[in-house]
Short mmCIF file of C-alpha atoms in Angstrom, two decimals:
data_model
loop_
_atom_site.label_atom_id
_atom_site.label_comp_id
_atom_site.label_asym_id
_atom_site.label_seq_id
_atom_site.Cartn_x
_atom_site.Cartn_y
_atom_site.Cartn_z
CA MET A 339 151.22 286.56 14.24
CA THR A 340 152.31 287.39 17.67
CA PHE A 341 150.71 289.25 19.89
CA ALA A 342 151.23 292.83 22.16
CA GLY A 343 151.63 294.01 25.24
CA TYR A 344 149.00 293.18 28.62
CA LEU A 345 147.84 289.81 26.62
CA VAL A 346 147.77 286.05 28.02
CA ARG A 347 148.23 283.09 25.67
CA PHE A 348 146.96 279.60 26.69
CA ARG A 349 147.99 276.24 25.11
CA PRO A 350 144.92 274.07 26.43
CA ARG A 351 146.53 270.66 27.13
CA PRO A 352 146.20 267.63 24.96
CA ASP A 353 143.05 266.40 27.84
CA THR A 354 141.26 269.89 28.09
CA ASP A 355 138.70 271.20 25.24
CA PRO A 356 140.16 274.87 24.48
CA ARG A 357 136.33 276.22 24.32
CA PHE A 358 136.07 274.36 27.64
CA LEU A 359 138.81 276.00 28.48
CA ALA A 360 137.40 280.00 27.64
CA TYR A 361 134.15 279.74 28.47
CA VAL A 362 135.62 279.04 32.47
CA ALA A 363 137.87 282.24 31.63
CA ARG A 364 134.24 283.59 30.77
CA SER A 365 133.11 282.25 34.41
CA THR A 366 132.11 284.28 37.17
CA PRO A 367 134.06 282.47 40.13
CA PHE A 368 137.32 283.05 36.86
CA GLN A 369 136.99 287.06 36.79
CA HIS A 370 136.26 287.77 40.51
CA THR A 371 139.16 285.90 41.83
CA ILE A 372 140.72 288.34 39.11
CA GLN A 373 139.28 291.68 39.71
CA ALA A 374 140.22 290.77 43.57
CA GLU A 375 143.48 289.59 43.47
CA ALA A 376 144.09 291.86 40.40
CA VAL A 377 147.27 294.77 41.24
CA SER A 378 145.78 298.43 41.37
CA SER A 379 147.98 301.42 40.13
CA THR A 380 146.71 303.85 37.65
CA ILE A 381 145.53 300.62 36.02
CA GLN A 382 144.36 297.51 37.28
CA ASN A 383 147.01 294.14 36.18
CA PHE A 384 146.65 290.83 36.73
CA ASN A 385 149.90 288.82 35.26
CA ALA A 386 150.15 285.71 33.56
CA GLU A 387 151.19 283.83 36.92
CA ARG A 388 148.59 285.10 38.18
CA TYR A 389 146.44 283.80 35.00
CA ALA A 390 148.33 280.00 35.47
CA ASN A 391 147.95 279.55 39.35
CA ILE A 392 144.08 280.43 38.86
CA ARG A 393 142.30 276.90 40.45
CA PHE A 394 139.09 275.42 38.83
CA GLU A 395 137.59 272.57 38.64
CA ALA A 396 138.43 269.86 35.30
CA PRO A 397 136.21 266.71 34.09
CA GLU A 398 137.40 264.69 31.83
CA LEU A 399 137.66 265.74 28.12
CA ALA A 400 134.57 264.76 27.23
CA GLN A 401 132.59 265.99 29.58
CA GLN A 402 134.22 269.09 28.36
CA ARG A 403 133.75 268.77 24.98
CA ARG A 404 129.78 268.12 26.29
CA ILE A 405 129.57 271.62 28.19
CA ALA A 406 131.35 273.25 24.92
CA ASP A 407 129.12 271.87 22.42
CA PHE A 408 126.38 272.49 24.92
CA LEU A 409 127.72 276.44 25.54
CA ASP A 410 128.41 277.19 21.73
CA ALA A 411 124.82 276.69 20.75
CA GLU A 412 123.17 278.51 23.93
CA THR A 413 125.66 281.60 24.03
CA ALA A 414 123.97 281.04 19.81
CA ARG A 415 121.69 281.90 20.77
CA ILE A 416 121.38 284.43 23.29
CA GLY A 417 123.52 285.82 20.82
CA GLN A 418 121.39 285.95 17.97
CA ILE A 419 118.19 287.48 20.55
CA GLU A 420 121.05 289.88 21.52
CA ARG A 421 121.53 291.40 18.34
CA LEU A 422 117.77 291.57 17.49
CA ALA A 423 116.70 293.92 20.38
CA SER A 424 120.07 296.57 19.82
CA ARG A 425 119.02 296.43 16.26
CA ALA A 426 116.06 297.36 17.79
CA GLY A 427 117.73 299.98 20.06
CA GLN A 428 119.49 301.12 16.71
CA LEU A 429 116.49 301.42 14.66
CA ALA A 430 114.31 303.40 18.10
CA LEU A 431 118.03 306.23 17.25
CA ASP A 432 117.65 305.34 13.84
CA ARG A 433 113.64 307.21 14.37
CA ARG A 434 114.97 310.18 17.08
CA THR A 435 116.89 311.22 14.26
CA ALA A 436 114.61 311.04 11.89
CA VAL A 437 111.68 313.26 14.20
CA ILE A 438 113.98 316.33 14.77
CA ASP A 439 115.56 315.94 10.97
CA ALA A 440 111.39 316.43 10.11
CA GLU A 441 110.72 319.03 12.29
CA LEU A 442 113.90 321.28 11.06
CA GLY A 443 113.55 320.91 7.56
CA SER A 444 110.52 322.13 7.41
CA VAL A 445 112.13 325.59 8.92
CA PRO A 446 113.91 327.79 5.89
CA ASP A 447 117.28 328.27 5.08
CA SER A 448 116.95 331.77 5.39
CA HIS A 449 117.17 330.78 9.37
CA VAL A 450 119.92 328.92 9.61
CA VAL A 451 122.28 331.34 11.62
CA PRO A 452 125.88 330.97 12.80
CA VAL A 453 125.99 329.10 16.41
CA THR A 454 127.48 331.77 18.25
CA ARG A 455 124.51 334.67 16.65
CA THR A 456 122.39 332.65 19.14
CA CYS A 457 124.64 332.44 22.51
CA ALA A 458 124.93 334.73 25.27
CA VAL A 459 127.95 332.71 26.53
CA VAL A 460 130.88 330.19 24.79
CA LEU A 461 133.25 328.55 26.29
CA ASP A 462 135.74 326.10 25.39
CA CYS A 463 137.41 324.24 28.54
CA VAL A 464 140.85 324.28 30.06
CA ASN A 465 142.76 322.69 27.68
CA LYS A 466 144.95 320.63 30.44
CA THR A 467 143.45 317.41 32.94
CA ALA A 468 142.84 319.55 35.87
CA PRO A 469 144.17 318.10 39.44
CA LEU A 470 141.95 315.61 41.42
CA ALA A 471 141.17 315.39 44.88
CA THR A 472 142.80 312.04 47.03
CA GLU A 473 139.16 312.93 49.04
CA ASN A 474 134.78 313.68 48.19
CA THR A 475 134.94 317.09 47.09
CA PRO A 476 131.54 318.54 45.47
CA TYR A 477 133.44 319.99 43.39
CA ARG A 478 132.60 318.00 40.31
CA MET A 479 134.46 317.72 36.51
CA ILE A 480 132.31 317.03 33.41
CA ARG A 481 134.34 314.73 31.03
CA THR A 482 132.97 313.39 27.52
CA SER A 483 132.83 310.32 28.77
CA ASN A 484 129.41 312.66 31.09
CA VAL A 485 127.49 313.72 28.37
CA ARG A 486 125.56 311.58 26.51
CA MET A 487 122.35 311.61 24.28
CA GLY A 488 120.99 315.09 25.50
CA ARG A 489 121.55 314.08 28.92
CA VAL A 490 124.90 315.91 31.08
CA ASP A 491 125.22 313.60 34.19
CA ALA A 492 126.53 315.60 36.74
CA GLU A 493 126.97 312.53 39.78
CA ASN A 494 129.39 310.27 37.98
CA THR A 495 132.08 312.31 38.30
CA TYR A 496 135.57 312.94 39.74
CA ARG A 497 135.81 315.37 42.10
CA VAL A 498 138.62 318.19 42.34
CA THR A 499 139.17 320.83 45.37
CA GLU A 500 137.54 323.41 45.61
CA ASP A 501 141.48 325.87 44.50
CA ILE A 502 140.96 323.67 41.10
CA PHE A 503 137.13 323.92 40.96
CA ARG A 504 138.15 327.78 41.01
CA GLN A 505 141.00 328.34 38.93
CA TRP A 506 139.23 325.88 35.69
CA ASN A 507 136.75 328.59 36.04
CA ARG A 508 138.08 331.06 36.21
CA ARG A 509 136.26 331.97 33.13
CA GLY A 510 132.99 330.80 33.62
CA ALA A 511 130.95 328.53 35.96
CA PRO A 512 128.74 326.19 33.38
CA GLN A 513 124.47 327.17 34.75
CA VAL A 514 121.88 325.49 34.54
CA GLY A 515 120.68 325.82 30.52
CA ASP A 516 124.14 325.33 29.65
CA LEU A 517 124.56 323.07 26.32
CA LEU A 518 127.40 321.23 27.02
CA PHE A 519 129.26 319.58 23.81
CA THR A 520 132.29 316.55 23.53
CA ARG A 521 134.54 318.08 20.68
CA GLN A 522 136.77 314.87 21.14
CA ALA A 523 136.43 311.01 22.42
CA PRO A 524 133.74 310.92 20.56
CA VAL A 525 132.57 314.26 18.77
CA GLY A 526 129.25 315.70 18.61
CA GLU A 527 127.76 313.55 21.93
CA ALA A 528 125.56 317.10 23.14
CA GLY A 529 122.96 317.98 26.54
CA ILE A 530 122.09 320.41 28.68
CA LEU A 531 122.91 320.65 31.78
CA THR A 532 119.93 320.21 35.05
CA SER A 533 122.33 320.64 38.10
CA ASN A 534 123.02 323.60 40.18
CA ALA A 535 126.00 321.04 41.18
CA PRO A 536 129.16 322.70 41.42
CA VAL A 537 130.23 321.44 38.06
CA PHE A 538 133.31 322.82 35.32
CA LEU A 539 134.33 321.89 32.18
CA GLY A 540 136.79 318.88 32.09
CA GLN A 541 139.19 318.17 28.70
CA GLN A 542 137.05 318.58 25.01
CA VAL A 543 134.06 319.90 25.89
CA MET A 544 132.48 323.22 25.22
CA LEU A 545 129.99 325.66 26.91
CA TYR A 546 126.89 327.01 24.59
CA ARG A 547 125.30 329.51 26.29
CA PRO A 548 122.14 330.70 24.69
CA ASN A 549 120.64 333.72 23.94
CA ARG A 550 117.02 332.89 25.44
CA GLN A 551 116.11 336.16 23.22
CA ARG A 552 117.59 334.11 20.27
CA ILE A 553 117.41 330.48 20.70
CA THR A 554 115.30 328.03 23.93
CA SER A 555 117.82 325.77 25.63
CA GLU A 556 115.34 322.57 23.99
CA PHE A 557 115.96 324.13 20.42
CA LEU A 558 119.68 324.51 20.24
CA LEU A 559 119.72 320.63 21.69
CA TYR A 560 118.07 319.25 19.21
CA ASN A 561 120.74 321.01 16.60
CA PHE A 562 122.89 319.86 18.17
CA LEU A 563 121.55 315.86 17.41
CA SER A 564 120.31 316.85 14.34
CA SER A 565 121.69 315.15 11.09
CA PHE A 566 122.29 318.94 10.08
CA MET A 567 125.20 319.46 12.74
CA LYS A 568 126.04 315.81 12.42
CA GLU A 569 127.33 316.70 7.97
CA GLN A 570 128.87 319.95 10.00
CA PHE A 571 130.68 317.67 12.54
CA MET A 572 131.82 315.24 10.22
CA ARG A 573 133.64 318.13 7.43
CA ALA A 574 134.08 319.63 10.20
CA SER A 575 137.18 316.38 11.70
CA ASP A 576 140.12 315.94 11.26
CA GLY A 577 139.64 312.36 10.21
CA ALA A 578 142.43 311.41 12.42
CA ALA A 579 142.32 308.44 14.51
CA HIS A 580 140.60 309.92 17.36
CA THR A 581 138.32 312.70 15.46
CA HIS A 582 138.86 316.32 17.14
CA MET A 583 136.98 319.46 15.80
CA ARG A 584 139.11 321.89 16.42
CA VAL A 585 138.12 325.43 18.84
CA HIS A 586 137.43 327.51 15.90
CA ASP A 587 135.40 325.15 14.13
CA CYS A 588 133.06 324.70 17.06
CA LEU A 589 132.70 328.47 16.52
CA LYS A 590 131.63 327.68 12.61
CA LEU A 591 128.90 325.87 13.11
CA ARG A 592 124.76 327.03 11.85
CA VAL A 593 121.69 325.90 13.49
CA TYR A 594 118.10 326.74 12.53
CA CYS A 595 117.01 330.16 14.57
CA PRO A 596 113.20 330.43 13.52
CA SER A 597 111.12 332.90 16.07
CA VAL A 598 110.96 331.23 20.10
CA GLU A 599 107.28 331.21 19.33
CA GLU A 600 108.33 328.36 16.83
CA GLN A 601 110.99 327.43 18.33
CA TYR A 602 108.84 326.01 21.84
CA SER A 603 106.00 324.95 18.93
CA ILE A 604 108.30 322.74 17.28
CA ALA A 605 110.19 321.48 20.03
CA ASP A 606 106.85 320.45 22.17
CA ARG A 607 105.97 318.64 19.14
CA VAL A 608 109.28 316.81 18.70
CA ARG A 609 109.51 316.19 22.29
CA GLN A 610 106.35 314.55 22.16
CA ALA A 611 107.41 312.03 19.25
CA LEU A 612 110.58 311.41 20.69
CA GLN A 613 108.87 309.86 23.94
CA HIS A 614 108.25 306.53 22.15
CA SER A 615 111.26 306.08 20.72
CA ASP A 616 113.16 307.25 24.14
CA THR A 617 111.13 304.75 25.69
CA LEU A 618 111.54 302.02 23.00
CA ARG A 619 115.25 301.97 23.71
CA VAL A 620 115.66 302.04 27.07
CA ALA A 621 113.28 299.02 27.08
CA THR A 622 115.63 297.62 24.43
CA LYS A 623 119.24 298.43 26.42
CA ARG A 624 117.68 296.87 29.51
CA GLN A 625 116.88 293.79 27.49
CA VAL A 626 120.77 293.42 26.55
CA ALA A 627 122.16 293.67 29.78
CA LEU A 628 119.58 290.66 31.09
CA LEU A 629 120.78 288.67 27.88
CA ALA A 630 124.22 289.56 28.94
CA GLU A 631 123.45 289.02 32.79
CA ARG A 632 121.36 284.69 31.01
CA ARG A 633 124.49 284.01 29.58
CA GLN A 634 127.23 284.57 31.90
CA ALA A 635 124.81 282.34 34.06
CA VAL A 636 124.41 279.63 31.80
CA ILE A 637 128.31 280.00 31.10
CA THR A 638 129.00 279.48 35.06
CA ALA A 639 126.53 277.07 35.90
CA ALA A 640 127.87 275.14 33.30
CA VAL A 641 130.91 275.43 33.94
CA THR A 642 130.94 274.38 37.29
CA GLY A 643 128.31 271.17 36.94
CA GLN A 644 125.42 273.20 38.40
CA PHE A 645 123.50 271.53 35.92
CA ASP A 646 123.68 268.59 33.52
CA VAL A 647 125.00 269.42 30.66
CA THR A 648 123.57 266.93 28.27
CA THR A 649 119.56 266.64 30.08
CA ALA A 650 119.78 269.95 30.06
CA SER A 651 117.50 272.67 27.61
CA GLY A 652 118.95 275.97 27.62
CA ARG A 653 115.57 276.89 29.38
CA ASN A 654 115.55 277.62 32.99
CA VAL A 655 118.57 275.77 33.79
CA THR A 656 119.83 278.84 36.25
CA GLU A 657 116.35 279.51 38.01
CA GLY A 658 117.84 278.94 41.43
CA ILE A 659 121.78 278.88 40.25
CA ALA A 660 123.57 281.60 42.52
CA VAL A 661 126.08 282.92 39.94
#
């Protein structure tokens, strides 16, 4: 085999355990050195010479092996718990979809209509990347990464000048209550815009503005989060390495649209049912993050000699340790 660009190969000497070297490379001091000394251009870069000059304490080979054995066991144990937590989070997501599917499934097929019949406005983004501002401004680009799990993040965004903001919004600016949809990277994320901040659509983001006399924002969102809609996404995606939906396919999507009164009733039931699964999802996500922190702390403490791995049980070994 060979390896591609931006990869660096380390070949340990006979007096170095490869596993120990791998754990050192994952430790906090090693990673901090990389981040502090990385050369930033369009992307961060840290070449082989810089890697080779990073210094760390290397005990004798027998101790390296003891440390590596300990960390093999501990990281495996943490990984097992992490997989269980991740599985619980996935089940919470699956339950979320199942709740929505059950409610929409009760609506007769006669109420399925083209999404364009339920919207006052449907807009695509400007099909090129907006130049970014060199200073902080209030004008924000909503990218596909800002649309997740039914929400639109208008805070963690790139900023542009007022002139660019006006140019990219010349066909109409997003408004509170609009549904934003990602047609690439990835296909199928949707969220409701709730911020009054001045925003515009980044590449591959579509806007659906509900006709409030036909459909509510919340009910339109539940349509976009349903399996019924995901099946349409799959049929319309082009099947390339990075799936992509064309604008005309986004206009062909079909949604459930019963009376507005029934929409409110269904949305109330869905909202209440989702509270438990959303709470579980957030809790498991936090648990996975804590487990990652725990793994990092244990690795760092072991390779820097902050405790004796020959007597450590793997529990409470990082209490009081600065990492």
